[in-house]
Tab-separated table of C-alpha atoms in Angstrom:
chain	number	residue	atom	x	y	z
A	1	MET	CA	-29.079	-25.304	-9.467
A	2	VAL	CA	-29.180	-22.798	-6.644
A	3	ASP	CA	-25.939	-20.907	-6.241
A	4	GLU	CA	-24.463	-21.924	-2.906
A	5	PRO	CA	-23.041	-19.004	-0.940
A	6	LYS	CA	-19.508	-19.197	0.289
A	7	THR	CA	-18.833	-19.684	3.965
A	8	ALA	CA	-18.744	-16.368	5.742
A	9	PRO	CA	-15.556	-15.394	7.576
A	10	VAL	CA	-15.520	-16.392	11.245
A	11	GLY	CA	-17.209	-13.793	13.400
A	12	ARG	CA	-19.105	-12.168	10.533
A	13	PRO	CA	-22.703	-13.231	9.862
A	14	ARG	CA	-23.677	-14.076	6.320
A	15	ALA	CA	-25.510	-11.249	4.568
A	16	ALA	CA	-28.023	-13.137	2.462
A	17	GLU	CA	-30.507	-10.437	1.481
A	18	PRO	CA	-29.569	-7.819	-1.133
A	19	SER	CA	-30.350	-5.006	1.304
A	20	ASP	CA	-28.029	-6.549	3.899
A	21	VAL	CA	-25.284	-6.946	1.315
A	22	ALA	CA	-25.688	-3.318	0.243
A	23	ALA	CA	-25.513	-2.099	3.841
A	24	LEU	CA	-22.352	-4.098	4.468
A	25	ALA	CA	-20.798	-2.887	1.212
A	26	LEU	CA	-21.509	0.752	2.032
A	27	ARG	CA	-19.670	0.328	5.306
A	28	LEU	CA	-16.725	-1.213	3.478
A	29	PHE	CA	-16.676	1.636	0.959
A	30	ALA	CA	-16.670	4.158	3.808
A	31	GLU	CA	-13.891	2.343	5.682
A	32	ARG	CA	-11.598	1.385	2.799
A	33	GLY	CA	-12.580	3.739	0.002
A	34	PHE	CA	-14.900	3.137	-2.931
A	35	ASP	CA	-12.224	2.614	-5.570
A	36	GLU	CA	-10.096	0.507	-3.231
A	37	THR	CA	-12.898	-1.956	-2.432
A	38	THR	CA	-13.574	-4.642	-5.037
A	39	MET	CA	-16.672	-6.687	-5.674
A	40	LYS	CA	-14.637	-9.678	-4.516
A	41	ASP	CA	-14.028	-7.910	-1.206
A	42	VAL	CA	-17.753	-7.318	-0.807
A	43	ALA	CA	-18.643	-10.916	-1.633
A	44	GLN	CA	-16.107	-12.269	0.835
A	45	ALA	CA	-17.240	-9.938	3.594
A	46	ALA	CA	-20.881	-10.868	2.973
A	47	GLY	CA	-20.137	-14.578	2.857
A	48	ILE	CA	-21.613	-15.076	-0.590
A	49	SER	CA	-20.193	-16.021	-3.962
A	50	ARG	CA	-19.248	-13.421	-6.550
A	51	GLN	CA	-21.930	-14.892	-8.818
A	52	THR	CA	-24.573	-14.205	-6.195
A	53	LEU	CA	-23.262	-10.692	-5.622
A	54	PHE	CA	-23.312	-9.865	-9.335
A	55	ARG	CA	-26.827	-11.256	-9.565
A	56	TYR	CA	-27.859	-8.834	-6.839
A	57	PHE	CA	-25.791	-5.903	-8.080
A	58	PRO	CA	-24.127	-5.771	-11.522
A	59	SER	CA	-21.638	-3.152	-10.308
A	60	LYS	CA	-20.462	-1.228	-7.261
A	61	PHE	CA	-22.491	1.742	-8.423
A	62	ASP	CA	-25.650	-0.351	-8.253
A	63	ILE	CA	-24.787	-1.095	-4.632
A	64	VAL	CA	-24.378	2.589	-3.839
A	65	TRP	CA	-27.734	3.306	-5.471
A	66	ASP	CA	-29.494	0.476	-3.632
A	67	ARG	CA	-33.202	1.192	-3.015
A	68	TYR	CA	-33.477	3.976	-5.555
A	69	GLN	CA	-35.957	1.951	-7.599
A	70	THR	CA	-38.172	1.492	-4.542
A	71	GLU	CA	-38.014	5.232	-3.868
A	72	TYR	CA	-38.915	6.053	-7.466
A	73	GLU	CA	-41.844	3.640	-7.442
A	74	SER	CA	-43.071	5.220	-4.209
A	75	LEU	CA	-42.697	8.668	-5.771
A	76	GLU	CA	-44.706	7.683	-8.829
A	77	ARG	CA	-47.505	6.150	-6.732
A	78	ALA	CA	-47.700	9.220	-4.535
A	79	LEU	CA	-47.880	11.556	-7.522
A	80	ARG	CA	-50.652	9.515	-9.098
A	81	SER	CA	-52.674	9.653	-5.891
A	82	ALA	CA	-52.180	13.390	-5.301
A	83	PRO	CA	-55.500	15.266	-4.957
A	84	GLY	CA	-56.503	16.837	-8.243
A	85	ASP	CA	-57.170	20.206	-6.614
A	86	GLU	CA	-53.780	20.387	-4.895
A	87	PRO	CA	-51.627	23.063	-6.557
A	88	LEU	CA	-48.847	21.581	-8.645
A	89	LEU	CA	-45.889	22.992	-6.728
A	90	ASP	CA	-47.516	22.226	-3.382
A	91	ALA	CA	-47.921	18.601	-4.444
A	92	LEU	CA	-44.305	18.347	-5.564
A	93	CYS	CA	-42.981	20.000	-2.406
A	94	ARG	CA	-45.050	17.678	-0.235
A	95	ILE	CA	-44.420	14.415	-2.055
A	96	ALA	CA	-40.770	14.640	-3.116
A	97	PRO	CA	-39.287	14.923	0.403
A	98	ALA	CA	-41.803	12.439	1.820
A	99	THR	CA	-40.446	9.690	-0.426
A	100	LEU	CA	-37.021	10.181	1.167
A	101	GLU	CA	-38.127	9.233	4.674
A	102	TYR	CA	-36.031	6.512	6.288
A	103	ARG	CA	-36.173	4.674	9.591
A	104	ALA	CA	-34.006	5.960	12.423
A	105	ASP	CA	-31.771	2.903	12.225
A	106	GLU	CA	-31.085	3.601	8.534
A	107	MET	CA	-29.772	7.145	8.917
A	108	ASP	CA	-26.089	6.281	9.247
A	109	LEU	CA	-26.212	4.237	6.059
A	110	LEU	CA	-28.144	6.949	4.239
A	111	ARG	CA	-25.513	9.477	5.272
A	112	THR	CA	-22.760	7.165	4.014
A	113	GLN	CA	-24.640	6.601	0.764
A	114	VAL	CA	-25.076	10.319	0.096
A	115	ARG	CA	-21.451	11.091	0.914
A	116	LEU	CA	-20.221	8.365	-1.410
A	117	ILE	CA	-22.376	9.442	-4.330
A	118	ASP	CA	-21.355	13.063	-3.826
A	119	SER	CA	-17.632	12.335	-3.575
A	120	VAL	CA	-16.906	9.625	-6.163
A	121	PRO	CA	-16.059	11.302	-9.510
A	122	SER	CA	-16.606	8.104	-11.480
A	123	ALA	CA	-20.227	8.029	-10.336
A	124	GLU	CA	-21.156	11.006	-12.536
A	125	ALA	CA	-22.557	8.935	-15.419
A	126	HIS	CA	-24.682	6.903	-13.033
A	127	VAL	CA	-25.990	10.066	-11.382
A	128	SER	CA	-27.075	11.292	-14.807
A	129	GLU	CA	-28.979	8.057	-15.387
A	130	ARG	CA	-30.805	8.375	-12.072
A	131	ILE	CA	-31.639	12.021	-12.731
A	132	ALA	CA	-33.109	11.109	-16.119
A	133	GLU	CA	-35.386	8.491	-14.550
A	134	TYR	CA	-36.474	10.901	-11.817
A	135	VAL	CA	-37.166	13.685	-14.286
A	136	ALA	CA	-39.219	11.320	-16.450
A	137	ILE	CA	-41.499	10.511	-13.508
A	138	LEU	CA	-42.000	14.132	-12.477
A	139	SER	CA	-42.377	15.532	-15.978
A	140	ALA	CA	-45.060	12.937	-16.747
A	141	PHE	CA	-46.943	14.101	-13.649
A	142	ILE	CA	-46.602	17.741	-14.703
A	143	GLU	CA	-47.863	16.857	-18.173
A	144	ARG	CA	-50.953	15.226	-16.664
A	145	ARG	CA	-51.591	18.310	-14.545
A	146	THR	CA	-50.864	21.051	-17.069
A	147	GLY	CA	-51.232	19.501	-20.502
A	148	LEU	CA	-47.721	20.661	-21.356
A	149	PRO	CA	-45.649	17.998	-23.146
A	150	ALA	CA	-43.368	16.214	-20.696
A	151	ASP	CA	-40.326	17.062	-22.798
A	152	SER	CA	-41.120	20.782	-23.004
A	153	LEU	CA	-39.267	23.429	-21.034
A	154	TYR	CA	-41.532	23.932	-18.013
A	155	PRO	CA	-41.934	20.251	-17.003
A	156	GLN	CA	-38.239	19.598	-17.578
A	157	LEU	CA	-37.126	22.672	-15.656
A	158	VAL	CA	-39.395	22.049	-12.678
A	159	SER	CA	-38.524	18.351	-12.536
A	160	ARG	CA	-34.800	19.041	-12.541
A	161	LEU	CA	-35.203	21.727	-9.906
A	162	VAL	CA	-37.047	19.259	-7.674
A	163	TRP	CA	-34.208	16.750	-8.082
A	164	THR	CA	-31.611	19.431	-7.339
A	165	THR	CA	-33.543	20.619	-4.298
A	166	SER	CA	-33.762	17.100	-2.884
A	167	TRP	CA	-30.151	16.227	-3.571
A	168	THR	CA	-28.706	19.523	-2.324
A	169	ALA	CA	-30.630	19.130	0.928
A	170	LEU	CA	-29.388	15.568	1.381
A	171	VAL	CA	-25.770	16.575	0.736
A	172	ALA	CA	-26.033	19.458	3.219
A	173	TRP	CA	-27.547	17.135	5.810
A	174	ALA	CA	-24.898	14.447	5.255
A	175	ALA	CA	-22.204	17.005	6.077
A	176	SER	CA	-24.006	18.136	9.232
A	177	ASP	CA	-24.588	16.658	12.676
A	178	ASP	CA	-28.371	16.563	12.266
A	179	ALA	CA	-29.879	13.176	13.039
A	180	THR	CA	-32.209	13.204	10.033
A	181	PRO	CA	-32.449	15.153	6.753
A	182	ASN	CA	-35.993	16.294	7.516
A	183	ALA	CA	-35.118	19.865	8.477
A	184	ALA	CA	-32.796	20.341	5.508
A	185	LEU	CA	-35.409	18.976	3.117
A	186	ALA	CA	-38.155	21.142	4.608
A	187	GLU	CA	-36.033	24.291	4.339
A	188	ALA	CA	-34.878	23.483	0.813
A	189	PHE	CA	-38.374	22.830	-0.488
A	190	GLU	CA	-39.747	25.942	1.175
A	191	LEU	CA	-37.087	27.951	-0.658
A	192	PHE	CA	-37.993	26.160	-3.877
A	193	ARG	CA	-41.718	26.722	-3.396
A	194	THR	CA	-41.343	30.432	-2.677
A	195	GLY	CA	-39.124	30.961	-5.692
A	196	LEU	CA	-35.900	31.855	-3.864
A	197	ALA	CA	-37.122	35.432	-3.742
A	198	ALA	CA	-34.652	36.290	-0.990
A	199	PRO	CA	-31.913	34.494	0.951
A	200	PRO	CA	-32.699	33.181	4.463
A	201	THR	CA	-32.398	35.892	7.101
A	202	ASP	CA	-29.755	33.916	9.006
A	203	ALA	CA	-27.586	33.300	5.903
């Protein structure tokens, strides 16, 4: 039997799609606080049953990390289609930030998402899980390119540096007034690509 959603509160449209539920939940987390907002609160605000919500998202952390799987799949596809003669670091610096492109109407939610992940101490274990998945994708690509085992030092180091570069740029952008993270990502990956030989001249 199909799970019937609860009636949405008057004046609030029902959020039927998982992406809509996640967007609504992120707004609630930002307004009320992550720890203070329950899954029941999210379900009621979205006009769906708790069973439906838990089918979409097993936990609040899964809501915060909504879309990561899509991003990772896009990253893996892009790495597999990278030209064979493109230098390794050039490919990584081109592809990694490109998979973080969002529509203009998604920027406020992305900013909220980044701020939440960066500020919720209890999210640390979930961040580690996401890093491990990301590193696995990149290190497999580096292994294909270099022949070095994916679990050896170079692939692991480079993969983790790419993650750190992406995330640091997103956090810096989320704390700024910039409309998009594009400039922060471009600057961060240029520093990564050139080996951080010297600090920026305007530092």
